[in-house]
mmCIF file of C-alpha atoms in Angstrom:
data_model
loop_
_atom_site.group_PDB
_atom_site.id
_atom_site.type_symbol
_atom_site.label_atom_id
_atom_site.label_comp_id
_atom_site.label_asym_id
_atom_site.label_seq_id
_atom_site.Cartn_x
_atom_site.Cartn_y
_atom_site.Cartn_z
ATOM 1 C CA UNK A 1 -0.234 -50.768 36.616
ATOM 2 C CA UNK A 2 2.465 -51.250 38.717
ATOM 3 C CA UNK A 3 4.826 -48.429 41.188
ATOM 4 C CA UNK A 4 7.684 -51.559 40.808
ATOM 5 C CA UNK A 5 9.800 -52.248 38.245
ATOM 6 C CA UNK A 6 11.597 -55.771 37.878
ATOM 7 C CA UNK A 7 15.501 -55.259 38.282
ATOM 8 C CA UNK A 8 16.308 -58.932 38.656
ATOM 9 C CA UNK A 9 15.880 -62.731 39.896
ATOM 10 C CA UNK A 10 17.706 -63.413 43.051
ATOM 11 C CA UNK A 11 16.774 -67.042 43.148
ATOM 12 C CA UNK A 12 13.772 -69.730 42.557
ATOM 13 C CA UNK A 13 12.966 -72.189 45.937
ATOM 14 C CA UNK A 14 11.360 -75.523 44.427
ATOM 15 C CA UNK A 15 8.340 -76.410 45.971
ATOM 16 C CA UNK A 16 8.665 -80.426 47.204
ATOM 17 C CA UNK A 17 5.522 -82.489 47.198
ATOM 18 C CA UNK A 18 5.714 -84.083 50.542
ATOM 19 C CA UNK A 19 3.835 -86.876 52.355
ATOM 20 C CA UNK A 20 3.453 -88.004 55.881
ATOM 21 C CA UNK A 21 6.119 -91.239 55.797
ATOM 22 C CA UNK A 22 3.174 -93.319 57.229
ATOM 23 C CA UNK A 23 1.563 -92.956 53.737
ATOM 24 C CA UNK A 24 2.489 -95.963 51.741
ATOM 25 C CA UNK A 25 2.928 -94.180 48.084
ATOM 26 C CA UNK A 26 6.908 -93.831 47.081
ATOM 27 C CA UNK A 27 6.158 -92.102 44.082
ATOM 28 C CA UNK A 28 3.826 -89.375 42.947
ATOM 29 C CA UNK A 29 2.138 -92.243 40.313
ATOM 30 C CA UNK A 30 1.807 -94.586 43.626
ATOM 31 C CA UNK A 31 0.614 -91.212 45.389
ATOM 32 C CA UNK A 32 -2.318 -90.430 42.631
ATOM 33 C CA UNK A 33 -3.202 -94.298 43.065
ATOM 34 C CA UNK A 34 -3.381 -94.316 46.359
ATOM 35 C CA UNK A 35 -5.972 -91.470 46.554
ATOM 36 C CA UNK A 36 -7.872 -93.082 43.609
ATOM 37 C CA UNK A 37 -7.818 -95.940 46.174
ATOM 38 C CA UNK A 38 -9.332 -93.902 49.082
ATOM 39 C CA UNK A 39 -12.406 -93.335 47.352
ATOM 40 C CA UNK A 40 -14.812 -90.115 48.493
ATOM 41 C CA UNK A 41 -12.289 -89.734 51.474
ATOM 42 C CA UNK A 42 -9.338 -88.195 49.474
ATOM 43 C CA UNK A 43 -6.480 -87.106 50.568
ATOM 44 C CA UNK A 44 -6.363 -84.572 52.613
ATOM 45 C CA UNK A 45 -4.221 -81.886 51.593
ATOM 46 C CA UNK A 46 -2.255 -79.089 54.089
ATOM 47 C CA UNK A 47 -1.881 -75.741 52.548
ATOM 48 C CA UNK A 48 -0.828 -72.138 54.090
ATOM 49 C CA UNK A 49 -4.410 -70.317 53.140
ATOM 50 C CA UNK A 50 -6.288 -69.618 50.085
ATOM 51 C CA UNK A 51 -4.168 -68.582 46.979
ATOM 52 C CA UNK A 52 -0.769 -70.108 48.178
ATOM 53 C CA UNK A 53 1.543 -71.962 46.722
ATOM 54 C CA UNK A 54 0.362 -75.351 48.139
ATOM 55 C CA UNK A 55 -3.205 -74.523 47.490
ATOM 56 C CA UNK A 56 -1.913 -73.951 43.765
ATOM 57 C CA UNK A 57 0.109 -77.148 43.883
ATOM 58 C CA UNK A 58 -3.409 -79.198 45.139
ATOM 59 C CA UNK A 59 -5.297 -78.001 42.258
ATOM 60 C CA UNK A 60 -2.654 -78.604 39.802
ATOM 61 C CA UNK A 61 -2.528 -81.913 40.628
ATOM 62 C CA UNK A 62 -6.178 -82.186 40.693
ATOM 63 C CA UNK A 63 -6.324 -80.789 37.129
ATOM 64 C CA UNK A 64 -3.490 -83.552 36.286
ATOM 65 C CA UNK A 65 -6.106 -86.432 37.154
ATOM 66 C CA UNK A 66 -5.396 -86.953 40.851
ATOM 67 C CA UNK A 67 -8.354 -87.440 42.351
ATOM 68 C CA UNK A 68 -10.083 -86.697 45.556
ATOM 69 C CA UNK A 69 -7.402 -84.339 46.764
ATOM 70 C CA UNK A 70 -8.983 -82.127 49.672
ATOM 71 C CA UNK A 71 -7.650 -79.139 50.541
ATOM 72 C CA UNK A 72 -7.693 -77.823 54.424
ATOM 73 C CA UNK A 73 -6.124 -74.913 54.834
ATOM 74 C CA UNK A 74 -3.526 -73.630 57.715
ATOM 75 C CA UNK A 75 -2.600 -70.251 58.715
ATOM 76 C CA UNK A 76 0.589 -71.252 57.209
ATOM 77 C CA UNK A 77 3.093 -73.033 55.783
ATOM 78 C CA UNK A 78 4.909 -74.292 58.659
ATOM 79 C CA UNK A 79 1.742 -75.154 59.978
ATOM 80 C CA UNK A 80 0.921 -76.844 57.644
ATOM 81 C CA UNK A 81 3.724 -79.088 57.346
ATOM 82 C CA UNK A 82 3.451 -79.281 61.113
ATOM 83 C CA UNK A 83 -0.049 -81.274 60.426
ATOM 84 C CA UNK A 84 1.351 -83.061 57.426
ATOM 85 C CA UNK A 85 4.531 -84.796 60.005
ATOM 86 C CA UNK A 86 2.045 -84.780 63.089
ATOM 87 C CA UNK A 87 -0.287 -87.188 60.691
ATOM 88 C CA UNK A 88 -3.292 -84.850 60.689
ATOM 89 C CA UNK A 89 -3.593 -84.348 56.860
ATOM 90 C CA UNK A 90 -1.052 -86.862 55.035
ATOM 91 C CA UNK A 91 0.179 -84.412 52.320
ATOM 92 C CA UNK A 92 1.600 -80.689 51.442
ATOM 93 C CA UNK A 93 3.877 -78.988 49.184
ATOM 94 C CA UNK A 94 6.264 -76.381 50.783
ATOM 95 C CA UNK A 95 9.283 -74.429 49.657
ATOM 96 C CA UNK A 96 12.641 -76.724 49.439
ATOM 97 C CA UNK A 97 14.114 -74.804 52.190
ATOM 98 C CA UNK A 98 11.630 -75.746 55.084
ATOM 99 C CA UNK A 99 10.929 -79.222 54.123
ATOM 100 C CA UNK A 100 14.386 -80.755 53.176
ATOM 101 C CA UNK A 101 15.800 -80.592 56.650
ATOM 102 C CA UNK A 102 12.721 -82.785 57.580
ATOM 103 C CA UNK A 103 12.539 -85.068 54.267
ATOM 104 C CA UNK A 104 16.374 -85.564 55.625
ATOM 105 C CA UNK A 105 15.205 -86.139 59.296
ATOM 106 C CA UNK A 106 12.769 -88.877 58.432
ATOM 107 C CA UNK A 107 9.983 -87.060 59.467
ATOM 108 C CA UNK A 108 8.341 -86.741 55.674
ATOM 109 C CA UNK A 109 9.066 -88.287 52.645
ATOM 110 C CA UNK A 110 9.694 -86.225 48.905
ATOM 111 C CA UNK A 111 7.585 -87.374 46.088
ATOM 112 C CA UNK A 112 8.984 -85.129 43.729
ATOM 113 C CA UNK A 113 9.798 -81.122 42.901
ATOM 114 C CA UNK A 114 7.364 -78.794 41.259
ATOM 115 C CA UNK A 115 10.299 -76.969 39.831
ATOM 116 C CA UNK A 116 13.581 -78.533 38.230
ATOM 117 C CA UNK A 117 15.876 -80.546 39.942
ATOM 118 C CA UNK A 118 17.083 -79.810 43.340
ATOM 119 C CA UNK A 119 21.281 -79.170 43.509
ATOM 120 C CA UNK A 120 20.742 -80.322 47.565
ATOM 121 C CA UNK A 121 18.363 -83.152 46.960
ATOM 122 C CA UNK A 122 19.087 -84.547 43.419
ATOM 123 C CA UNK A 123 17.514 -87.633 44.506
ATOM 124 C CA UNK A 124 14.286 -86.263 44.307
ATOM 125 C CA UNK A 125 12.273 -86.184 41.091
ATOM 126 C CA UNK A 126 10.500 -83.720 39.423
ATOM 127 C CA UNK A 127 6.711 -83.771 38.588
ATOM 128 C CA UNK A 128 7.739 -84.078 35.142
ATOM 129 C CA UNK A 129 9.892 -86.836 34.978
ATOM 130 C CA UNK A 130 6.844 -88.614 37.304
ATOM 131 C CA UNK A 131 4.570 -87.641 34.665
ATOM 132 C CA UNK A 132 2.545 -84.257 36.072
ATOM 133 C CA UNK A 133 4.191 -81.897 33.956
ATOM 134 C CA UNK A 134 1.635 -79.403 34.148
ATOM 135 C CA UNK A 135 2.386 -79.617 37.998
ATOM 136 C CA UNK A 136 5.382 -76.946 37.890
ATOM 137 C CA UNK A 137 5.580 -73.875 40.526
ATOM 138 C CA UNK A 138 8.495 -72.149 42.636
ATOM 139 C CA UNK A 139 8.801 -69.438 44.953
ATOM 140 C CA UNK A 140 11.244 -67.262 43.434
ATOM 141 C CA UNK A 141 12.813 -63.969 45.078
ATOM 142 C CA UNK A 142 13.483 -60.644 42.920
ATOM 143 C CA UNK A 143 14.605 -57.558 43.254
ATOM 144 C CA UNK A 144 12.315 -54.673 42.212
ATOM 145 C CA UNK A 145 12.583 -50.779 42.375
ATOM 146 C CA UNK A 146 10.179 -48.015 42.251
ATOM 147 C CA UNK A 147 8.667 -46.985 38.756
ATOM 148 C CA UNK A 148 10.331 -43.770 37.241
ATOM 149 C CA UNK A 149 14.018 -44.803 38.996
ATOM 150 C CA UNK A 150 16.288 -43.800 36.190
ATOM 151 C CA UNK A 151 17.379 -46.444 33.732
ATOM 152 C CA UNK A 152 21.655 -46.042 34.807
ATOM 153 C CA UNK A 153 20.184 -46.733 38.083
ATOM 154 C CA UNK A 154 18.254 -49.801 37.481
ATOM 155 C CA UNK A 155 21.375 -50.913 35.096
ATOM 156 C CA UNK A 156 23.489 -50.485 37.835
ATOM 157 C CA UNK A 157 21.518 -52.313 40.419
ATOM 158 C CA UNK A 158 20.903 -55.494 37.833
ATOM 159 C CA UNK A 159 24.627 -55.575 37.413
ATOM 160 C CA UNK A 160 25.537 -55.728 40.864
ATOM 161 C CA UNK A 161 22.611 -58.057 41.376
ATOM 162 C CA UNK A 162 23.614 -60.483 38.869
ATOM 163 C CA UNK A 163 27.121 -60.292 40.516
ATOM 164 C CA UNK A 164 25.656 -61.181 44.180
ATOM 165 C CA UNK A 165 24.028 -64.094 42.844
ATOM 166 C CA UNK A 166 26.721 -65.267 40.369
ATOM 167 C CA UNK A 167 29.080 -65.558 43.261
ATOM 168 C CA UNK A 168 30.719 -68.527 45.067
ATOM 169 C CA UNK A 169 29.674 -67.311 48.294
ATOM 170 C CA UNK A 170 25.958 -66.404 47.523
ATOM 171 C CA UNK A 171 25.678 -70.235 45.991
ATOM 172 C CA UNK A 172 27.794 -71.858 49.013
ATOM 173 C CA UNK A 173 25.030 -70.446 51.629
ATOM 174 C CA UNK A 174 21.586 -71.021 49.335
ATOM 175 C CA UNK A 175 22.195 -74.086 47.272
ATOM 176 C CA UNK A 176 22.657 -76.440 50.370
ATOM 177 C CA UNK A 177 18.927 -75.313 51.872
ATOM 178 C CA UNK A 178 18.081 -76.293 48.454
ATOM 179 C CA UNK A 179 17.290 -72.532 46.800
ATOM 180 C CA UNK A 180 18.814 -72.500 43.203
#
């Protein structure tokens, strides 16, 4: 049982699939070929620890039928992306907002979205539409309150919450860094 309760979403980051540019797969089908290609060396895979979001993004896709997918895990995510553009490990999935400035800067290449598509990056697929639809995952950001607040309270809060993110402004400063 929970102390929180839910007062509302603020806003869902797609995760990006991501690959070193040195790897030759375009596409997340060329990507699961490619590691079928490698044989018993894989891929290896950078994630930010046990339980996160990459680590659930590797086993997704290994329950999709991409094989050989090998997880090494980083203290996190930055670090891991760090490994994935400094060639160590070829591949990662990280929240839109840290890996679009360096999908734009050359320094990785987007396979496709875990989530739907991206407002900043509508170029890039999702794992749907590159057939992985079980492959689908965001970090999302709420707002929560302590159990027993009183119900005008939380009302009042969702209202003024839903307001926030409804606006111009809150969209003009997220939706570029590619949060929706």
């Amino acid at each position: 049982d929970s102390d929180l309760v839910p007062v509302g979403m603020i806003a869902v980051a797609p995760s990006v699939i991501v690959v070193n540019p040195a790897v030759p797969a375009k596409t997340l089908k060329e990507f699961a070929e490619w590691a079928k290609g490698r044989g018993a060396n894989g891929v290896n895979w950078s994630t930010a620890g046990t339980a996160s979001t990459p680590h659930f993004v590797a086993e997704m896709l290994k329950e999709a039928g991409v094989p050989g997918v090998n997880v090494v895990p980083y203290k996190s995510g930055s670090e891991g992306v760090t490994a994935v553009i400094a060639g160590n490990v070829e591949a990662t999935s990280e929240a839109s907002i840290v890996v679009l400035p360096q999908v734009k800067a050359g320094k990785l290449r987007a396979l496709a979205t875990t989530w739907d598509k991206i407002s900043a990056a509508p170029e890039i697929p999702t794992t749907k539409d590159s057939g992985f639809p079980t492959v689908r995952i965001g970090h999302w950001a709420g707002l929560f309150a302590p159990k027993g607040t009183p119900q005008p309270i939380l009302d009042k809060m969702a209202a003024e919450l839903l307001a926030v993110v409804k606006s111009k402004d809150f969209a003009d400063k997220l939706v570029p860094s590619g949060i929706e």
